[in-house]
CSV table of C-alpha atoms and ligand atoms in Angstrom, one decimal:
chain,number,residue,atom,x,y,z
A,1,MET,CA,5.0,11.2,35.0
A,2,THR,CA,6.8,9.3,32.0
A,3,THR,CA,8.6,6.8,34.4
A,4,ILE,CA,5.5,5.5,36.2
A,5,ASN,CA,3.6,5.3,32.7
A,6,LEU,CA,6.5,3.4,31.1
A,7,LYS,CA,6.6,1.2,34.1
A,8,LYS,CA,3.0,0.7,34.1
A,9,ALA,CA,2.8,0.1,30.1
A,10,ASP,CA,5.6,-2.4,30.4
A,11,ALA,CA,4.1,-4.4,33.0
A,12,PHE,CA,0.8,-4.4,31.1
A,13,ILE,CA,2.2,-5.7,28.0
A,14,LYS,CA,4.2,-8.5,29.8
A,15,GLU,CA,0.6,-9.5,31.0
A,16,ALA,CA,-1.1,-9.1,27.8
A,17,LYS,CA,1.3,-11.4,25.9
A,18,LYS,CA,0.2,-14.4,27.9
A,19,ASN,CA,-3.2,-13.9,26.2
A,20,VAL,CA,-1.9,-13.6,22.8
A,21,HIS,CA,-3.2,-16.6,20.4
A,22,PRO,CA,0.1,-17.7,18.1
A,23,ARG,CA,-2.0,-18.8,15.0
A,24,TYR,CA,-1.3,-15.7,13.1
A,25,ARG,CA,1.8,-14.2,15.0
A,26,LEU,CA,4.6,-13.5,12.5
A,27,GLY,CA,7.8,-15.6,12.5
A,28,TYR,CA,10.3,-13.1,11.3
A,29,HIS,CA,8.6,-9.4,11.0
A,30,ILE,CA,8.8,-7.0,13.6
A,31,MET,CA,5.7,-7.0,16.3
A,32,ALA,CA,5.3,-6.0,19.5
A,33,PRO,CA,4.5,-8.4,22.3
A,34,ALA,CA,0.9,-7.8,22.2
A,35,ASN,CA,-1.5,-5.2,21.3
A,36,TRP,CA,-1.7,-2.4,18.6
A,37,ILE,CA,1.2,-0.9,16.6
A,38,ASN,CA,1.1,1.2,13.3
A,39,ASP,CA,3.9,3.3,11.7
A,40,PRO,CA,7.6,2.4,12.3
A,41,ASN,CA,9.5,5.4,14.0
A,42,GLY,CA,13.2,6.5,14.9
A,43,LEU,CA,14.9,3.9,12.6
A,44,VAL,CA,18.5,4.4,13.3
A,45,GLN,CA,21.9,2.7,13.8
A,46,TYR,CA,23.4,3.6,17.3
A,47,LYS,CA,26.7,2.2,19.0
A,48,GLY,CA,26.5,-0.8,16.5
A,49,GLU,CA,22.9,-1.6,17.0
A,50,TYR,CA,19.8,-1.3,14.8
A,51,HIS,CA,17.0,0.2,16.5
A,52,VAL,CA,13.5,0.5,15.5
A,53,PHE,CA,10.6,2.4,17.3
A,54,PHE,CA,7.1,2.1,16.4
A,55,GLN,CA,3.6,3.4,17.4
A,56,HIS,CA,2.2,1.4,19.8
A,57,HIS,CA,-0.7,1.3,22.2
A,58,PRO,CA,0.2,-1.1,24.6
A,59,TYR,CA,-3.2,-1.1,26.5
A,60,ASP,CA,-5.4,-2.5,23.7
A,61,GLU,CA,-5.4,-4.1,20.3
A,62,ASN,CA,-7.0,-1.0,18.9
A,63,TRP,CA,-5.2,2.3,18.3
A,64,GLY,CA,-5.2,4.5,21.4
A,65,PRO,CA,-3.1,7.0,23.2
A,66,MET,CA,0.2,6.4,21.4
A,67,HIS,CA,3.4,5.2,22.8
A,68,TRP,CA,6.8,4.5,21.3
A,69,GLY,CA,7.7,0.8,21.3
A,70,HIS,CA,11.1,-0.5,20.8
A,71,VAL,CA,13.2,-3.4,19.4
A,72,LYS,CA,16.9,-3.6,18.7
A,73,SER,CA,18.8,-5.8,16.6
A,74,LYS,CA,22.7,-6.5,15.7
A,75,ASP,CA,21.9,-7.9,12.5
A,76,LEU,CA,18.8,-6.6,11.2
A,77,ILE,CA,16.9,-9.8,11.4
A,78,HIS,CA,16.8,-11.0,14.9
A,79,TRP,CA,15.1,-8.4,17.0
A,80,GLU,CA,14.5,-8.1,20.7
A,81,HIS,CA,11.9,-6.3,22.2
A,82,CYS,CA,13.0,-3.6,24.4
A,83,PRO,CA,11.3,-1.4,27.3
A,84,ILE,CA,8.7,0.8,25.8
A,85,ALA,CA,10.9,4.1,25.0
A,86,LEU,CA,8.3,6.7,25.1
A,87,ALA,CA,4.8,7.0,27.3
A,88,PRO,CA,2.3,10.1,26.6
A,89,GLY,CA,0.9,12.3,29.6
A,90,ASP,CA,3.4,15.0,30.1
A,91,ALA,CA,2.5,18.7,28.9
A,92,CYS,CA,4.2,18.4,25.7
A,93,ASP,CA,2.6,15.4,24.8
A,94,LYS,CA,-0.6,14.7,26.8
A,95,ASP,CA,-2.7,12.7,24.6
A,96,GLY,CA,0.2,10.7,22.4
A,97,CYS,CA,3.8,10.3,21.4
A,98,PHE,CA,2.7,10.6,17.6
A,99,SER,CA,5.3,9.5,14.8
A,100,GLY,CA,8.8,10.7,14.3
A,101,SER,CA,12.5,10.0,13.7
A,102,ALA,CA,15.9,9.5,15.7
A,103,VAL,CA,19.4,10.6,14.8
A,104,VAL,CA,22.5,10.1,16.6
A,105,ASP,CA,24.2,13.6,18.0
A,106,GLY,CA,27.6,12.7,19.4
A,107,GLU,CA,27.2,10.1,22.2
A,108,GLU,CA,23.6,10.7,22.4
A,109,LEU,CA,20.6,9.1,20.7
A,110,VAL,CA,17.9,11.3,20.0
A,111,LEU,CA,14.1,11.0,19.3
A,112,ILE,CA,12.1,13.6,17.5
A,113,TYR,CA,8.6,13.1,17.4
A,114,THR,CA,5.0,14.8,17.6
A,115,GLY,CA,3.1,15.5,20.6
A,116,HIS,CA,-1.0,15.2,20.4
A,117,HIS,CA,-3.1,17.2,22.4
A,118,LEU,CA,-7.0,16.6,22.3
A,119,ILE,CA,-9.0,19.7,22.5
A,120,ASP,CA,-12.4,18.3,22.3
A,121,LYS,CA,-12.2,14.5,22.1
A,122,GLU,CA,-16.1,14.1,20.7
A,123,LYS,CA,-15.0,16.3,17.7
A,124,ASP,CA,-11.5,15.1,17.3
A,125,THR,CA,-10.0,18.7,17.6
A,126,PHE,CA,-6.7,18.5,18.9
A,127,PHE,CA,-3.2,20.4,18.2
A,128,GLN,CA,0.2,19.0,17.7
A,129,ASN,CA,3.6,20.1,18.5
A,130,GLN,CA,7.3,18.5,18.1
A,131,ASN,CA,9.4,17.5,20.9
A,132,ILE,CA,12.6,15.7,21.8
A,133,ALA,CA,13.7,13.0,24.0
A,134,ILE,CA,17.2,11.9,24.6
A,135,SER,CA,19.2,8.8,25.8
A,136,GLN,CA,22.8,7.7,26.6
A,137,ASP,CA,22.2,4.3,26.4
A,138,GLY,CA,19.5,3.8,23.7
A,139,LEU,CA,17.1,2.4,26.1
A,140,HIS,CA,16.2,5.0,28.3
A,141,PHE,CA,14.8,8.3,26.9
A,142,THR,CA,14.5,11.5,29.1
A,143,LYS,CA,12.2,14.1,27.5
A,144,TYR,CA,13.9,17.6,27.1
A,145,GLU,CA,12.8,19.8,29.8
A,146,GLN,CA,12.1,22.7,27.5
A,147,ASN,CA,10.1,20.6,25.2
A,148,PRO,CA,8.1,21.3,22.7
A,149,VAL,CA,10.9,22.1,20.6
A,150,ILE,CA,8.5,23.5,18.0
A,151,ALA,CA,5.2,24.7,19.5
A,152,LYS,CA,3.3,25.3,16.6
A,153,PRO,CA,3.4,25.3,12.4
A,154,PRO,CA,4.8,28.6,11.3
A,155,HIS,CA,1.8,29.8,9.0
A,156,GLY,CA,-1.9,29.1,8.5
A,157,SER,CA,-2.7,25.8,9.1
A,158,THR,CA,-5.4,23.3,10.2
A,159,GLN,CA,-4.7,21.1,13.3
A,160,HIS,CA,-2.3,18.9,11.2
A,161,PHE,CA,1.3,19.0,11.7
A,162,ARG,CA,3.0,16.1,12.7
A,163,ASP,CA,5.8,13.4,11.9
A,164,PRO,CA,9.1,15.1,12.3
A,165,LYS,CA,12.0,13.4,10.4
A,166,VAL,CA,15.3,14.9,11.2
A,167,TRP,CA,18.8,14.5,9.4
A,168,LYS,CA,21.9,16.3,9.0
A,169,HIS,CA,23.7,18.0,6.3
A,170,ASN,CA,26.8,19.6,6.2
A,171,ASN,CA,26.7,21.2,9.9
A,172,ASP,CA,23.0,21.8,10.3
A,173,TRP,CA,20.2,19.7,11.1
A,174,TYR,CA,17.2,19.7,9.0
A,175,MET,CA,13.4,18.8,10.1
A,176,ILE,CA,10.2,17.9,7.7
A,177,THR,CA,7.1,17.4,9.1
A,178,GLY,CA,3.7,16.8,7.5
A,179,HIS,CA,1.4,19.7,7.5
A,180,GLN,CA,-2.3,20.8,6.1
A,181,THR,CA,-2.9,24.3,5.2
A,182,GLU,CA,-6.0,26.2,6.0
A,183,ASP,CA,-7.2,25.6,2.4
A,184,GLY,CA,-7.0,21.9,2.9
A,185,ILE,CA,-3.4,21.1,1.1
A,186,GLY,CA,-1.1,18.5,2.2
A,187,GLN,CA,2.7,20.1,2.5
A,188,VAL,CA,6.0,18.9,3.6
A,189,ILE,CA,7.6,21.8,5.5
A,190,LEU,CA,11.3,22.4,6.4
A,191,PHE,CA,12.9,23.8,9.6
A,192,LYS,CA,16.4,24.3,10.2
A,193,SER,CA,18.5,24.0,13.6
A,194,GLN,CA,22.1,23.9,15.0
A,195,ASN,CA,21.1,22.2,18.0
A,196,LEU,CA,18.1,20.1,17.7
A,197,ARG,CA,16.8,22.3,20.3
A,198,ASP,CA,16.0,25.7,18.5
A,199,TRP,CA,14.5,25.6,15.1
A,200,THR,CA,13.6,28.1,12.5
A,201,TYR,CA,11.4,27.7,9.7
A,202,HIS,CA,12.8,27.1,6.3
A,203,GLY,CA,9.9,27.2,3.9
A,204,VAL,CA,7.5,24.7,2.2
A,205,LEU,CA,9.7,21.6,0.4
A,206,GLU,CA,6.5,20.6,-1.4
A,207,GLN,CA,3.0,20.4,-1.5
A,208,SER,CA,-0.1,18.7,-2.8
A,209,ASP,CA,-1.8,20.0,-6.4
A,210,ASP,CA,-5.4,19.0,-6.8
A,211,LYS,CA,-4.3,15.0,-7.6
A,212,HIS,CA,-2.2,14.6,-4.3
A,213,GLY,CA,-4.5,14.4,-1.4
A,214,TYR,CA,-5.5,16.9,1.6
A,215,MET,CA,-2.7,15.7,4.0
A,216,TRP,CA,0.7,14.6,3.6
A,217,GLU,CA,1.9,12.0,6.6
A,218,CYS,CA,5.3,10.7,7.4
A,219,PRO,CA,7.5,12.3,5.1
A,220,ASP,CA,11.2,11.4,4.5
A,221,PHE,CA,13.7,13.1,2.3
A,222,PHE,CA,17.1,12.0,1.3
A,223,GLU,CA,20.0,11.6,-1.2
A,224,LEU,CA,20.2,8.6,-3.1
A,225,ASP,CA,22.5,7.4,-6.1
A,226,GLY,CA,23.0,11.1,-7.1
A,227,ARG,CA,19.4,12.2,-6.7
A,228,TYR,CA,16.9,13.2,-3.9
A,229,VAL,CA,13.7,11.6,-2.9
A,230,LEU,CA,11.0,12.6,-1.2
A,231,MET,CA,8.7,10.0,0.1
A,232,PHE,CA,5.5,10.3,2.1
A,233,SER,CA,2.1,9.2,2.8
A,234,PRO,CA,-0.7,11.1,1.1
A,235,GLN,CA,-4.4,10.9,2.3
A,236,GLY,CA,-7.1,11.6,-0.2
A,237,MET,CA,-5.8,10.6,-3.5
A,238,GLU,CA,-8.5,9.1,-5.9
A,239,PRO,CA,-8.0,5.5,-7.2
A,240,SER,CA,-7.0,5.6,-10.8
A,241,GLY,CA,-7.3,2.2,-12.8
A,242,ASP,CA,-4.6,-0.2,-10.8
A,243,LEU,CA,-2.9,3.0,-8.9
A,244,TYR,CA,-4.0,4.2,-5.2
A,245,GLN,CA,-6.3,1.5,-4.8
A,246,ASN,CA,-6.0,1.6,-0.8
A,247,LEU,CA,-7.6,3.9,1.5
A,248,PHE,CA,-4.2,5.7,1.9
A,249,GLN,CA,-1.0,5.7,-0.3
A,250,THR,CA,2.8,5.7,0.2
A,251,GLY,CA,5.1,7.1,-2.6
A,252,TYR,CA,7.5,9.3,-3.7
A,253,PHE,CA,9.2,12.0,-6.1
A,254,VAL,CA,12.7,11.7,-7.4
A,255,GLY,CA,14.6,14.5,-8.7
A,256,GLN,CA,17.3,17.2,-7.8
A,257,TYR,CA,17.4,19.6,-4.6
A,258,ASP,CA,19.2,22.9,-4.0
A,259,TYR,CA,20.0,23.4,-0.3
A,260,GLU,CA,20.7,27.0,-0.9
A,261,THR,CA,17.2,27.8,-2.4
A,262,ASN,CA,15.1,24.9,-1.1
A,263,ALA,CA,14.1,24.3,-4.5
A,264,PHE,CA,13.1,20.4,-5.2
A,265,LYS,CA,12.4,19.7,-8.9
A,266,HIS,CA,10.8,16.3,-9.4
A,267,GLY,CA,9.2,13.9,-11.4
A,268,ASP,CA,5.6,12.4,-11.3
A,269,PHE,CA,4.2,10.9,-7.8
A,270,THR,CA,4.8,7.0,-7.9
A,271,GLU,CA,3.4,4.5,-5.5
A,272,LEU,CA,6.3,2.7,-3.6
A,273,ASP,CA,4.3,-0.7,-3.3
A,274,HIS,CA,1.5,-2.2,-4.8
A,275,GLY,CA,-0.2,-4.3,-2.1
A,276,HIS,CA,-2.9,-4.1,0.1
A,277,ASP,CA,-0.8,-3.3,3.5
A,278,PHE,CA,1.8,-0.8,3.1
A,279,TYR,CA,1.7,2.6,4.8
A,280,ALA,CA,3.7,4.9,6.5
A,281,VAL,CA,7.3,4.1,5.5
A,282,GLN,CA,10.5,5.4,7.0
A,283,THR,CA,14.0,5.2,6.0
A,284,PHE,CA,17.6,5.4,7.4
A,285,LYS,CA,21.2,5.0,6.1
A,286,ASP,CA,23.1,2.6,7.8
A,287,ASP,CA,26.8,2.3,8.4
A,288,GLN,CA,27.6,0.3,5.1
A,289,GLY,CA,25.9,3.5,3.6
A,290,ARG,CA,22.9,1.7,2.5
A,291,ARG,CA,19.6,3.2,2.5
A,292,ILE,CA,16.9,1.0,4.0
A,293,ALA,CA,13.2,1.1,4.4
A,294,ILE,CA,10.6,-0.2,6.6
A,295,GLY,CA,7.1,0.4,6.4
A,296,TRP,CA,3.9,-0.7,8.4
A,297,MET,CA,2.4,-3.8,7.1
A,298,ASP,CA,-1.1,-3.0,7.5
A,299,MET,CA,-3.6,-0.1,6.4
A,300,TRP,CA,-5.8,2.3,8.3
A,301,GLU,CA,-9.4,1.2,9.0
A,302,SER,CA,-8.5,-2.5,7.1
A,303,ASN,CA,-10.0,-5.6,8.5
A,304,MET,CA,-7.1,-6.9,11.2
A,305,PRO,CA,-8.5,-10.4,12.1
A,306,THR,CA,-5.6,-10.6,15.0
A,307,LYS,CA,-7.4,-8.2,17.0
A,308,GLU,CA,-9.5,-11.3,18.1
A,309,ASP,CA,-6.1,-12.8,19.0
A,310,GLY,CA,-4.9,-9.7,21.2
A,311,TRP,CA,-2.7,-8.3,18.7
A,312,ALA,CA,-2.9,-5.8,15.4
A,313,GLY,CA,-0.3,-4.3,13.2
A,314,ALA,CA,3.6,-5.4,12.3
A,315,LEU,CA,6.1,-4.0,10.3
A,316,THR,CA,7.8,-5.0,6.6
A,317,LEU,CA,10.9,-6.7,6.3
A,318,PRO,CA,13.7,-4.1,6.1
A,319,ARG,CA,14.5,-3.1,2.3
A,320,GLU,CA,17.2,-1.8,0.6
A,321,LEU,CA,16.5,1.2,-1.7
A,322,HIS,CA,18.0,2.3,-5.2
A,323,VAL,CA,17.0,4.8,-7.9
A,324,SER,CA,17.1,3.3,-11.1
A,325,LYS,CA,18.4,5.4,-14.4
A,326,GLU,CA,14.7,5.9,-15.1
A,327,GLU,CA,14.4,7.4,-11.6
A,328,GLN,CA,12.1,4.8,-10.3
A,329,ILE,CA,12.9,3.4,-6.7
A,330,LEU,CA,14.2,-0.2,-6.6
A,331,MET,CA,13.3,-2.3,-3.3
A,332,THR,CA,15.0,-5.2,-2.4
A,333,PRO,CA,15.2,-7.3,0.7
A,334,VAL,CA,18.2,-6.8,2.7
A,335,GLU,CA,21.1,-9.1,2.1
A,336,GLU,CA,21.0,-10.5,5.6
A,337,LEU,CA,17.8,-12.0,5.3
A,338,LYS,CA,19.2,-14.9,3.6
A,339,GLN,CA,20.7,-15.9,6.9
A,340,LEU,CA,17.1,-16.8,7.9
A,341,ARG,CA,17.2,-19.5,5.3
A,342,LYS,CA,17.1,-23.2,6.7
A,343,LYS,CA,16.1,-26.3,4.5
A,344,GLU,CA,16.4,-25.6,0.9
A,345,HIS,CA,13.8,-27.2,-1.7
A,346,THR,CA,15.2,-27.2,-5.2
A,347,LEU,CA,11.9,-27.7,-6.9
A,348,LEU,CA,12.3,-27.0,-10.9
A,349,VAL,CA,15.5,-26.2,-12.9
A,350,ASP,CA,15.0,-25.3,-16.5
A,351,LYS,CA,11.6,-26.8,-16.9
A,352,LEU,CA,8.8,-26.0,-19.8
A,353,ILE,CA,5.6,-26.6,-17.6
A,354,GLU,CA,2.5,-27.5,-19.7
A,355,GLU,CA,0.3,-28.1,-16.8
A,356,PRO,CA,-0.1,-27.2,-13.4
A,357,LEU,CA,2.2,-28.5,-10.7
A,358,SER,CA,2.1,-28.9,-7.0
A,359,PHE,CA,5.1,-29.2,-4.6
A,360,ASP,CA,5.1,-30.7,-1.2
A,361,VAL,CA,6.3,-27.8,0.5
A,362,THR,CA,4.4,-27.3,3.9
A,363,ASP,CA,6.6,-24.8,5.8
A,364,ASP,CA,4.6,-22.0,7.0
A,365,LEU,CA,7.6,-19.7,7.2
A,366,LEU,CA,8.8,-19.8,3.5
A,367,GLU,CA,11.0,-18.0,1.0
A,368,ILE,CA,10.4,-18.5,-2.8
A,369,GLU,CA,12.6,-17.5,-5.3
A,370,VAL,CA,11.6,-18.1,-9.1
A,371,ALA,CA,12.3,-16.8,-12.4
A,372,PHE,CA,10.8,-17.4,-15.9
A,373,ASP,CA,12.1,-16.9,-19.2
A,374,LEU,CA,9.3,-15.0,-21.1
A,375,GLU,CA,11.1,-15.3,-24.5
A,376,ALA,CA,10.4,-19.1,-24.1
A,377,THR,CA,7.0,-18.8,-22.7
A,378,THR,CA,3.8,-19.1,-24.9
A,379,ALA,CA,1.2,-19.2,-21.9
A,380,GLY,CA,-1.3,-16.0,-21.7
A,381,SER,CA,-0.8,-16.2,-18.2
A,382,PHE,CA,1.1,-18.0,-15.4
A,383,GLY,CA,2.1,-17.9,-11.8
A,384,LEU,CA,2.2,-19.4,-8.2
A,385,LYS,CA,-0.7,-20.3,-5.8
A,386,VAL,CA,0.7,-20.3,-2.4
A,387,ARG,CA,-1.0,-21.5,0.9
A,388,CYS,CA,-3.5,-23.7,-1.0
A,389,GLY,CA,-5.9,-25.5,0.7
A,390,GLN,CA,-9.5,-27.0,-0.2
A,391,THR,CA,-10.9,-23.5,-0.5
A,392,GLU,CA,-8.1,-21.3,0.1
A,393,GLU,CA,-5.2,-19.9,-2.0
A,394,THR,CA,-3.3,-16.8,-2.6
A,395,VAL,CA,-2.6,-16.4,-6.0
A,396,ILE,CA,0.6,-14.4,-7.7
A,397,SER,CA,0.1,-14.2,-11.5
A,398,TYR,CA,1.5,-12.6,-14.5
A,399,ASP,CA,-0.3,-11.6,-17.6
A,400,VAL,CA,2.1,-12.1,-20.3
A,401,ASN,CA,0.4,-9.6,-22.8
A,402,GLU,CA,-0.1,-6.9,-20.3
A,403,ASN,CA,3.0,-7.2,-18.3
A,404,LYS,CA,1.0,-7.0,-15.2
A,405,LEU,CA,2.0,-8.8,-12.0
A,406,SER,CA,-1.1,-9.3,-9.8
A,407,LEU,CA,-1.6,-10.7,-6.2
A,408,ASP,CA,-5.1,-12.0,-5.4
A,409,ARG,CA,-6.0,-12.6,-1.7
A,410,SER,CA,-10.0,-12.9,-2.4
A,411,LYS,CA,-9.3,-16.7,-1.2
A,412,SER,CA,-6.7,-15.8,1.4
A,413,GLY,CA,-8.6,-16.7,4.4
A,414,LYS,CA,-10.5,-14.8,7.4
A,415,GLY,CA,-11.6,-11.3,6.6
A,416,VAL,CA,-9.5,-10.2,3.7
A,417,SER,CA,-10.3,-10.1,-0.1
A,418,GLY,CA,-9.3,-7.9,-3.2
A,419,VAL,CA,-6.7,-8.1,-6.3
A,420,ARG,CA,-3.9,-5.6,-6.7
A,421,ARG,CA,-2.1,-5.0,-9.9
A,422,VAL,CA,1.0,-3.4,-11.2
A,423,LYS,CA,2.5,-3.1,-14.5
A,424,LEU,CA,6.0,-4.1,-15.1
A,425,PRO,CA,8.4,-2.7,-17.6
A,426,GLU,CA,8.9,-5.0,-20.2
A,427,LYS,CA,11.6,-7.4,-20.0
A,428,ASN,CA,12.5,-11.1,-21.0
A,429,HIS,CA,12.3,-12.7,-17.7
A,430,LEU,CA,10.2,-12.2,-14.7
A,431,SER,CA,11.9,-12.9,-11.4
A,432,LEU,CA,10.2,-13.1,-8.0
A,433,ARG,CA,11.4,-13.3,-4.6
A,434,ILE,CA,8.4,-14.0,-2.2
A,435,TYR,CA,8.3,-13.7,1.4
A,436,LEU,CA,5.4,-16.0,3.2
A,437,ASP,CA,5.0,-15.3,6.9
A,438,ARG,CA,2.1,-16.8,8.9
A,439,SER,CA,-0.2,-13.9,8.1
A,440,SER,CA,1.8,-11.9,5.4
A,441,ILE,CA,3.2,-12.1,2.0
A,442,GLU,CA,5.5,-9.6,0.2
A,443,VAL,CA,6.4,-10.3,-3.3
A,444,PHE,CA,9.6,-8.6,-4.7
A,445,ALA,CA,9.6,-8.4,-8.7
A,446,ASN,CA,12.6,-8.1,-11.2
A,447,GLU,CA,15.2,-6.5,-9.0
A,448,GLY,CA,12.9,-4.7,-6.9
A,449,ILE,CA,11.2,-2.6,-9.6
A,450,ALA,CA,7.8,-3.3,-8.1
A,451,THR,CA,6.8,-4.9,-4.7
A,452,LEU,CA,3.6,-6.0,-3.3
A,453,THR,CA,2.8,-6.5,0.4
A,454,SER,CA,-0.2,-7.7,1.7
A,455,ARG,CA,-1.6,-9.4,5.2
A,456,ILE,CA,-3.4,-12.7,4.5
A,457,TYR,CA,-5.1,-15.1,7.0
A,458,PRO,CA,-5.3,-18.6,5.9
A,459,VAL,CA,-6.6,-21.2,8.2
A,460,GLU,CA,-3.7,-23.2,9.5
A,461,GLN,CA,-3.8,-26.5,7.4
A,462,ASN,CA,-3.5,-24.5,4.2
A,463,GLN,CA,0.1,-25.0,3.1
A,464,GLY,CA,0.5,-26.1,-0.3
A,465,LEU,CA,2.6,-24.4,-3.3
A,466,SER,CA,1.8,-24.9,-7.0
A,467,LEU,CA,2.5,-23.6,-10.3
A,468,PHE,CA,0.1,-23.2,-13.1
A,469,GLN,CA,-0.2,-21.6,-16.7
A,470,SER,CA,-3.1,-21.2,-19.1
A,471,ASP,CA,-3.1,-21.1,-22.9
A,472,GLY,CA,0.4,-22.5,-23.6
A,473,LYS,CA,3.7,-23.3,-21.9
A,474,VAL,CA,5.5,-21.3,-19.2
A,475,LYS,CA,9.5,-21.9,-18.9
A,476,VAL,CA,10.6,-22.0,-15.5
A,477,THR,CA,14.3,-21.0,-15.2
A,478,HIS,CA,14.4,-22.3,-11.5
A,479,LEU,CA,12.1,-22.8,-8.4
A,480,LYS,CA,13.5,-22.8,-5.3
A,481,ALA,CA,12.2,-22.4,-1.7
A,482,TRP,CA,13.5,-22.1,1.8
A,483,GLU,CA,12.2,-22.6,5.2
A,484,LEU,CA,12.8,-19.5,7.3
A,485,GLU,CA,13.7,-19.3,10.9
A,486,ASP,CA,11.5,-18.3,13.7
A,487,ILE,CA,13.4,-15.5,15.0
A,488,TRP,CA,10.8,-14.9,18.4
B,501,FRU,C1,0.3,7.7,10.3
B,501,FRU,C2,-0.2,8.3,11.4
B,501,FRU,C3,0.9,9.5,11.7
B,501,FRU,C4,0.8,9.8,13.0
B,501,FRU,C5,0.4,8.2,13.4
B,501,FRU,C6,-0.6,8.3,14.7
B,501,FRU,O1,-0.1,6.4,10.0
B,501,FRU,O2,-1.7,8.7,11.2
B,501,FRU,O3,0.4,10.8,10.6
B,501,FRU,O4,2.0,10.3,13.5
B,501,FRU,O5,0.3,7.6,12.6
B,501,FRU,O6,-0.5,7.0,15.3
C-alpha cells in the first residue's frame, strides 16, 4: 500500500509544482514544491546531513490526509526536496501520518509518528496511536510490521493522543506525547523503551492548570545550558494584554528535572515567539552540540493568500537556542545563515537621526541588521518600515518609554492585519536582525530575547526601506542590509 501511495503522491506533486504561482514563493525558507504543509517533524542529523520532515497534504493547498514531506541539507541552509517519506493508508495510520520525531538508532533512521484514524468524519471523531518507520538510507522508510508501538493512551482520555517526541537518555529511549484527559485537561505524558518498539507508560510529565489550555500539541523536552526545557503548543489559552494573541500558542517552561522521580519543577509559561505566525516548534541537537529549533511559520485558521497560488505553509529559519540566567529562552538565527549574504549595503554608521530617511534597497530577499543606542536617543519611538510602497508598509517600531517592540502588518498587503507587541527587558541598546523573504518577516531582538515571526503578502513593487522616529532624535549605531541568496 505505502509504496503505491508514495509514488502517486510524488507524481502528483511534480505536476502540481508546474501550476504554482511564484509571486510569494519563499527564497530561503523550507516549503513543499506545491500544496499544503504544517508542522515541522523529525528534525535530525543523519550520516552527515540535516533532515527536516513536515506535515504535508500533497493533493491540495488545504490541510487533508497527512503525509510526511521531506527535505535534506548538508549545511542547514541549502535544502533539497526528497521523495515523500510517509503516506497514510495502512492499518496503523489509515487516515493520516500525523506529527512526530526522528532518532538515529545505530545505522538506522527511525521516524516515530502518530497514526490518525477517523471513526466518524462528519462528527470529527477519531482515535490516534503511535507508530514507527525505519530507513537505512535516510530516504526510503518502511513502516514497522508490528505497528502500532503504542495502540492507545494509558488512562482515561479523549481522542487526543499525538505528536511523539523521542530522545535517548543514558541507555533508555523516552517518548513524550500530547494528550487530553477525559476532563479536558491538556497533558504531556511520558513513555520508556529499550528498543523503540516496546514502550511502557511512565507517568505525566506536566499538565495544564486552568490557564494553560485544553490540549497540548507538539511537546518537546530537552536539557539545555544546565536546565530542562519543556516546549509545547497549547490550544485554548486566553489572550492577556500583549500575550497569547494568536489562535494557538507555542511556549515553554524552564526548570529542573529528575529522571528517577519524573518530577519537573519549573517557572511560568513563556511564549516563545511574539509574531502572528509561529506554531508547533520542534528542536534537535546537532553534532556541534547546538539545540536548534524550527517552527511552522503560519497559524491554524489564518488567511493564507498563497492558496490561490497553489501552495500554503512554510517553516521558519533554523534558530539556535540558549537559556539565559533569568531562565528565558534566547533564539538567534543559526550562524550558517550568514552564508546566504550576497551584496552588502552599508546604510548608516553612528548617526543621530532627526527626520525620516529612505534607502534605496530594493532586494526582495533581504537581511537587515540595525543597532540603536538608547542612551543617546531622545525620541519617544522609532523604527523601520520595510516593504514600503504607495499604500503598503510593514512597520517594526520601538516604544522607548514602555520598552515595547512591535510588528505592525496592518498594511502588509493581501489578507493580513494586526499588530503584535512584546516588552523587552530594559537595556541601553536595541539591536535587531530582520529576515525578509517574499512573504515573511522574522525579527530577532537583542541577542534573541524576543522574536516576532509573521507572514506578509506585499504587492510586488513594494520594496522600499526607511527609518523613522518621533518626538526627538534616534542614535543609530549601524544599519546594514544584505541581499540574500535564493536557494530554490
Ligand atoms: C499541530 C497539529 C498536531 C497534529 C498535526 C496534524 O499543528 O495539530 O497536533 O499532529 O498538526 O497535521
